[in-house]
GROMACS .gro file of C-alpha atoms in nm:
model
  259
    1UNK     CA    1  -4.777  -5.093   5.591
    2UNK     CA    2  -4.515  -5.306   5.412
    3UNK     CA    3  -4.444  -5.565   5.454
    4UNK     CA    4  -4.788  -5.641   5.588
    5UNK     CA    5  -4.812  -5.840   5.934
    6UNK     CA    6  -4.895  -6.189   5.996
    7UNK     CA    7  -5.148  -6.314   6.216
    8UNK     CA    8  -4.907  -6.342   6.521
    9UNK     CA    9  -4.696  -5.999   6.494
   10UNK     CA   10  -5.083  -5.818   6.448
   11UNK     CA   11  -5.182  -5.937   6.783
   12UNK     CA   12  -4.864  -5.846   6.951
   13UNK     CA   13  -4.950  -5.464   6.850
   14UNK     CA   14  -5.219  -5.441   7.071
   15UNK     CA   15  -5.142  -5.395   7.478
   16UNK     CA   16  -5.371  -5.552   7.754
   17UNK     CA   17  -5.518  -5.213   7.826
   18UNK     CA   18  -5.583  -5.125   7.445
   19UNK     CA   19  -5.919  -4.928   7.424
   20UNK     CA   20  -6.123  -5.153   7.248
   21UNK     CA   21  -6.087  -5.426   7.522
   22UNK     CA   22  -6.198  -5.203   7.766
   23UNK     CA   23  -6.527  -4.954   7.779
   24UNK     CA   24  -6.427  -4.618   7.908
   25UNK     CA   25  -6.563  -4.509   8.256
   26UNK     CA   26  -6.598  -4.139   8.220
   27UNK     CA   27  -6.962  -4.033   8.273
   28UNK     CA   28  -6.950  -3.860   7.873
   29UNK     CA   29  -6.775  -4.137   7.695
   30UNK     CA   30  -7.052  -4.387   7.879
   31UNK     CA   31  -7.364  -4.168   7.752
   32UNK     CA   32  -7.206  -4.118   7.417
   33UNK     CA   33  -7.164  -4.501   7.374
   34UNK     CA   34  -7.521  -4.581   7.474
   35UNK     CA   35  -7.659  -4.302   7.222
   36UNK     CA   36  -7.448  -4.464   6.986
   37UNK     CA   37  -7.565  -4.794   7.045
   38UNK     CA   38  -7.929  -4.718   7.037
   39UNK     CA   39  -7.872  -4.527   6.675
   40UNK     CA   40  -7.703  -4.821   6.532
   41UNK     CA   41  -7.946  -5.100   6.665
   42UNK     CA   42  -8.220  -4.880   6.513
   43UNK     CA   43  -8.012  -4.845   6.175
   44UNK     CA   44  -7.981  -5.186   6.189
   45UNK     CA   45  -8.328  -5.319   6.209
   46UNK     CA   46  -8.466  -5.059   5.990
   47UNK     CA   47  -8.224  -5.190   5.669
   48UNK     CA   48  -8.418  -5.538   5.716
   49UNK     CA   49  -8.761  -5.473   5.831
   50UNK     CA   50  -8.917  -5.779   5.690
   51UNK     CA   51  -8.680  -5.983   5.932
   52UNK     CA   52  -8.776  -6.088   6.308
   53UNK     CA   53  -8.441  -6.246   6.382
   54UNK     CA   54  -8.145  -6.080   6.195
   55UNK     CA   55  -7.858  -6.279   6.211
   56UNK     CA   56  -7.596  -6.104   6.277
   57UNK     CA   57  -7.192  -6.165   6.221
   58UNK     CA   58  -6.934  -5.918   6.410
   59UNK     CA   59  -6.592  -5.914   6.293
   60UNK     CA   60  -6.326  -5.785   6.542
   61UNK     CA   61  -6.569  -5.830   6.867
   62UNK     CA   62  -6.316  -5.665   7.098
   63UNK     CA   63  -6.466  -5.705   7.461
   64UNK     CA   64  -6.816  -5.749   7.300
   65UNK     CA   65  -6.961  -5.466   7.403
   66UNK     CA   66  -7.126  -5.398   7.030
   67UNK     CA   67  -7.309  -5.744   7.096
   68UNK     CA   68  -7.381  -5.738   7.464
   69UNK     CA   69  -7.539  -5.373   7.376
   70UNK     CA   70  -7.803  -5.586   7.113
   71UNK     CA   71  -7.822  -5.912   7.398
   72UNK     CA   72  -8.142  -5.772   7.545
   73UNK     CA   73  -8.300  -5.713   7.189
   74UNK     CA   74  -8.488  -5.986   7.052
   75UNK     CA   75  -8.428  -5.873   6.715
   76UNK     CA   76  -8.076  -6.008   6.691
   77UNK     CA   77  -7.878  -6.330   6.699
   78UNK     CA   78  -7.524  -6.263   6.747
   79UNK     CA   79  -7.167  -6.424   6.662
   80UNK     CA   80  -6.829  -6.300   6.588
   81UNK     CA   81  -6.471  -6.345   6.527
   82UNK     CA   82  -6.163  -6.178   6.731
   83UNK     CA   83  -5.790  -6.246   6.700
   84UNK     CA   84  -5.748  -6.150   7.094
   85UNK     CA   85  -5.758  -6.540   7.248
   86UNK     CA   86  -5.879  -6.390   7.617
   87UNK     CA   87  -6.146  -6.194   7.453
   88UNK     CA   88  -6.269  -6.493   7.293
   89UNK     CA   89  -6.305  -6.665   7.611
   90UNK     CA   90  -6.450  -6.350   7.761
   91UNK     CA   91  -6.738  -6.353   7.455
   92UNK     CA   92  -6.829  -6.732   7.518
   93UNK     CA   93  -6.858  -6.671   7.844
   94UNK     CA   94  -7.104  -6.395   7.798
   95UNK     CA   95  -7.330  -6.646   7.588
   96UNK     CA   96  -7.180  -6.539   7.225
   97UNK     CA   97  -7.077  -6.801   6.998
   98UNK     CA   98  -6.749  -6.591   6.932
   99UNK     CA   99  -6.462  -6.787   6.694
  100UNK     CA  100  -6.063  -6.719   6.733
  101UNK     CA  101  -5.864  -6.567   6.496
  102UNK     CA  102  -5.896  -6.311   6.154
  103UNK     CA  103  -6.160  -6.343   5.919
  104UNK     CA  104  -5.875  -6.356   5.653
  105UNK     CA  105  -5.744  -6.719   5.859
  106UNK     CA  106  -6.123  -6.844   5.919
  107UNK     CA  107  -6.288  -7.177   5.752
  108UNK     CA  108  -6.603  -7.006   5.618
  109UNK     CA  109  -6.747  -7.362   5.464
  110UNK     CA  110  -7.030  -7.322   5.710
  111UNK     CA  111  -7.110  -6.956   5.691
  112UNK     CA  112  -7.200  -6.936   5.322
  113UNK     CA  113  -7.506  -6.743   5.253
  114UNK     CA  114  -7.579  -6.783   5.630
  115UNK     CA  115  -7.612  -6.399   5.824
  116UNK     CA  116  -7.831  -6.114   5.674
  117UNK     CA  117  -7.599  -5.836   5.814
  118UNK     CA  118  -7.211  -5.832   5.881
  119UNK     CA  119  -7.089  -5.547   6.107
  120UNK     CA  120  -6.708  -5.425   6.085
  121UNK     CA  121  -6.690  -5.158   6.326
  122UNK     CA  122  -6.330  -4.987   6.277
  123UNK     CA  123  -6.139  -5.372   6.139
  124UNK     CA  124  -6.108  -5.325   5.775
  125UNK     CA  125  -5.830  -5.039   5.861
  126UNK     CA  126  -5.637  -5.317   6.138
  127UNK     CA  127  -5.657  -5.627   5.864
  128UNK     CA  128  -5.399  -5.815   5.682
  129UNK     CA  129  -5.562  -5.798   5.344
  130UNK     CA  130  -5.941  -5.615   5.324
  131UNK     CA  131  -5.997  -5.800   4.982
  132UNK     CA  132  -6.002  -6.130   5.141
  133UNK     CA  133  -6.222  -6.003   5.413
  134UNK     CA  134  -6.449  -5.838   5.192
  135UNK     CA  135  -6.481  -6.156   4.958
  136UNK     CA  136  -6.530  -6.381   5.275
  137UNK     CA  137  -6.783  -6.110   5.388
  138UNK     CA  138  -6.975  -6.164   5.065
  139UNK     CA  139  -6.957  -6.496   5.098
  140UNK     CA  140  -7.115  -6.546   5.448
  141UNK     CA  141  -7.401  -6.324   5.331
  142UNK     CA  142  -7.766  -6.421   5.166
  143UNK     CA  143  -7.844  -6.246   4.924
  144UNK     CA  144  -7.988  -5.899   5.017
  145UNK     CA  145  -7.787  -5.884   5.328
  146UNK     CA  146  -7.568  -5.635   5.415
  147UNK     CA  147  -7.289  -5.517   5.555
  148UNK     CA  148  -7.222  -5.191   5.774
  149UNK     CA  149  -6.937  -5.017   5.935
  150UNK     CA  150  -6.685  -4.737   6.045
  151UNK     CA  151  -6.361  -4.644   5.998
  152UNK     CA  152  -6.138  -4.353   5.971
  153UNK     CA  153  -6.114  -4.181   5.631
  154UNK     CA  154  -5.867  -3.919   5.467
  155UNK     CA  155  -6.088  -3.725   5.297
  156UNK     CA  156  -6.161  -3.500   5.600
  157UNK     CA  157  -6.110  -3.152   5.782
  158UNK     CA  158  -5.937  -3.346   6.040
  159UNK     CA  159  -5.735  -3.489   5.851
  160UNK     CA  160  -5.588  -3.206   5.674
  161UNK     CA  161  -5.588  -2.978   6.014
  162UNK     CA  162  -5.394  -3.240   6.219
  163UNK     CA  163  -5.140  -3.421   5.997
  164UNK     CA  164  -4.953  -3.625   6.086
  165UNK     CA  165  -5.090  -3.613   6.430
  166UNK     CA  166  -5.444  -3.732   6.297
  167UNK     CA  167  -5.600  -4.049   6.505
  168UNK     CA  168  -5.676  -4.188   6.232
  169UNK     CA  169  -5.343  -4.332   6.118
  170UNK     CA  170  -5.275  -4.489   6.436
  171UNK     CA  171  -4.988  -4.660   6.364
  172UNK     CA  172  -4.902  -4.969   6.384
  173UNK     CA  173  -5.212  -5.070   6.420
  174UNK     CA  174  -5.338  -4.917   6.113
  175UNK     CA  175  -5.222  -5.102   5.864
  176UNK     CA  176  -5.464  -4.956   5.565
  177UNK     CA  177  -5.582  -4.579   5.533
  178UNK     CA  178  -5.861  -4.524   5.324
  179UNK     CA  179  -6.022  -4.300   5.079
  180UNK     CA  180  -6.373  -4.253   5.015
  181UNK     CA  181  -6.292  -4.387   4.598
  182UNK     CA  182  -6.053  -4.658   4.735
  183UNK     CA  183  -6.349  -4.798   4.969
  184UNK     CA  184  -6.592  -4.776   4.678
  185UNK     CA  185  -6.347  -4.982   4.453
  186UNK     CA  186  -6.287  -5.197   4.734
  187UNK     CA  187  -6.641  -5.267   4.764
  188UNK     CA  188  -6.720  -5.317   4.405
  189UNK     CA  189  -6.450  -5.487   4.306
  190UNK     CA  190  -6.601  -5.748   4.584
  191UNK     CA  191  -6.920  -5.770   4.428
  192UNK     CA  192  -7.099  -5.509   4.708
  193UNK     CA  193  -7.356  -5.245   4.608
  194UNK     CA  194  -7.242  -4.897   4.741
  195UNK     CA  195  -7.582  -4.804   4.979
  196UNK     CA  196  -7.393  -4.509   5.169
  197UNK     CA  197  -7.062  -4.360   5.286
  198UNK     CA  198  -7.090  -4.092   5.491
  199UNK     CA  199  -6.919  -3.877   5.778
  200UNK     CA  200  -7.004  -4.000   6.169
  201UNK     CA  201  -6.947  -3.858   6.478
  202UNK     CA  202  -6.661  -4.021   6.692
  203UNK     CA  203  -6.423  -3.931   6.975
  204UNK     CA  204  -6.111  -3.916   6.682
  205UNK     CA  205  -6.126  -3.588   6.726
  206UNK     CA  206  -5.967  -3.597   7.075
  207UNK     CA  207  -5.722  -3.881   7.037
  208UNK     CA  208  -5.586  -3.636   6.755
  209UNK     CA  209  -5.541  -3.319   6.984
  210UNK     CA  210  -5.413  -3.575   7.250
  211UNK     CA  211  -5.145  -3.627   7.000
  212UNK     CA  212  -5.076  -3.260   6.927
  213UNK     CA  213  -5.005  -3.210   7.302
  214UNK     CA  214  -4.800  -3.485   7.313
  215UNK     CA  215  -4.589  -3.395   7.049
  216UNK     CA  216  -4.544  -3.074   7.237
  217UNK     CA  217  -4.330  -3.254   7.485
  218UNK     CA  218  -4.635  -3.295   7.774
  219UNK     CA  219  -4.604  -3.585   7.979
  220UNK     CA  220  -4.924  -3.760   7.983
  221UNK     CA  221  -4.953  -4.095   8.094
  222UNK     CA  222  -5.218  -4.289   7.896
  223UNK     CA  223  -5.458  -4.552   8.003
  224UNK     CA  224  -5.612  -4.748   7.734
  225UNK     CA  225  -5.471  -4.479   7.489
  226UNK     CA  226  -5.636  -4.217   7.716
  227UNK     CA  227  -5.477  -3.961   7.939
  228UNK     CA  228  -5.637  -3.772   8.213
  229UNK     CA  229  -5.722  -3.456   7.987
  230UNK     CA  230  -5.934  -3.733   7.731
  231UNK     CA  231  -6.294  -3.632   7.904
  232UNK     CA  232  -6.192  -3.234   7.853
  233UNK     CA  233  -6.097  -3.295   7.477
  234UNK     CA  234  -6.384  -3.516   7.398
  235UNK     CA  235  -6.605  -3.218   7.526
  236UNK     CA  236  -6.406  -3.016   7.326
  237UNK     CA  237  -6.398  -3.164   7.004
  238UNK     CA  238  -6.805  -3.231   6.992
  239UNK     CA  239  -6.888  -2.905   6.821
  240UNK     CA  240  -6.642  -2.982   6.553
  241UNK     CA  241  -6.743  -3.306   6.546
  242UNK     CA  242  -7.085  -3.187   6.482
  243UNK     CA  243  -7.014  -2.963   6.220
  244UNK     CA  244  -6.789  -3.223   5.973
  245UNK     CA  245  -7.009  -3.442   6.024
  246UNK     CA  246  -7.321  -3.222   5.927
  247UNK     CA  247  -7.095  -3.094   5.642
  248UNK     CA  248  -7.018  -3.465   5.548
  249UNK     CA  249  -6.605  -3.349   5.620
  250UNK     CA  250  -6.569  -3.564   5.919
  251UNK     CA  251  -6.250  -3.768   6.001
  252UNK     CA  252  -6.462  -4.114   6.056
  253UNK     CA  253  -6.751  -4.263   5.820
  254UNK     CA  254  -7.019  -4.500   5.820
  255UNK     CA  255  -7.051  -4.703   5.527
  256UNK     CA  256  -7.357  -4.956   5.439
  257UNK     CA  257  -7.299  -5.184   5.156
  258UNK     CA  258  -7.543  -5.456   5.043
  259UNK     CA  259  -7.495  -5.789   4.868
   0.00000   0.00000   0.00000
């Protein structure tokens, strides 16, 4: 997206019912979210087996569902940053130290070499300047610390099949769209060692299908970006997501990088 939006403009792209601000209430989505949270927690602990207490910083905390999933664990001390002021207040009320704004604008003087783990789940595609984000993340990590995250990738069957209806574009909220080689270049330029970039199952295919249906002219009322058909489309896409993940051709990738 050119020109790049400033922070105030960036915030205006997100309506009050944006899906990262409120968890979905359908049973299938809740079940998949719980499984995802368990797998993320387990994999993060395995990255740092020597740490009894992992200091974690979450970029783009949203409604703090990621941090809340870890709150009952004795393995994490959690904080983060979020652009939406209302969600910053909500996160602080939940007991987390949530800073307001973006990582690009954050003063990190008191955060250098502080964290064992920085999480960026569906963040890098939303930012103003990913180079600044990654350089700051590098400075905030202790030596041997990790950044883990997830985001859409154009190197996928999903992108090839759905074209302009691919949910990974998500205009205007996605300011960057990445290939795997582009991610490797970004991480390398920031000083990181790339440990893993690999396909991960995600609900994105269901949204791509929803976009296709909308393009036919079929009218659907959206709540948090999802129609009444979403649970059915999610169920329909599970096989596709599973196969593309197994063959590492999915539209969403996990990444793990180390300082």
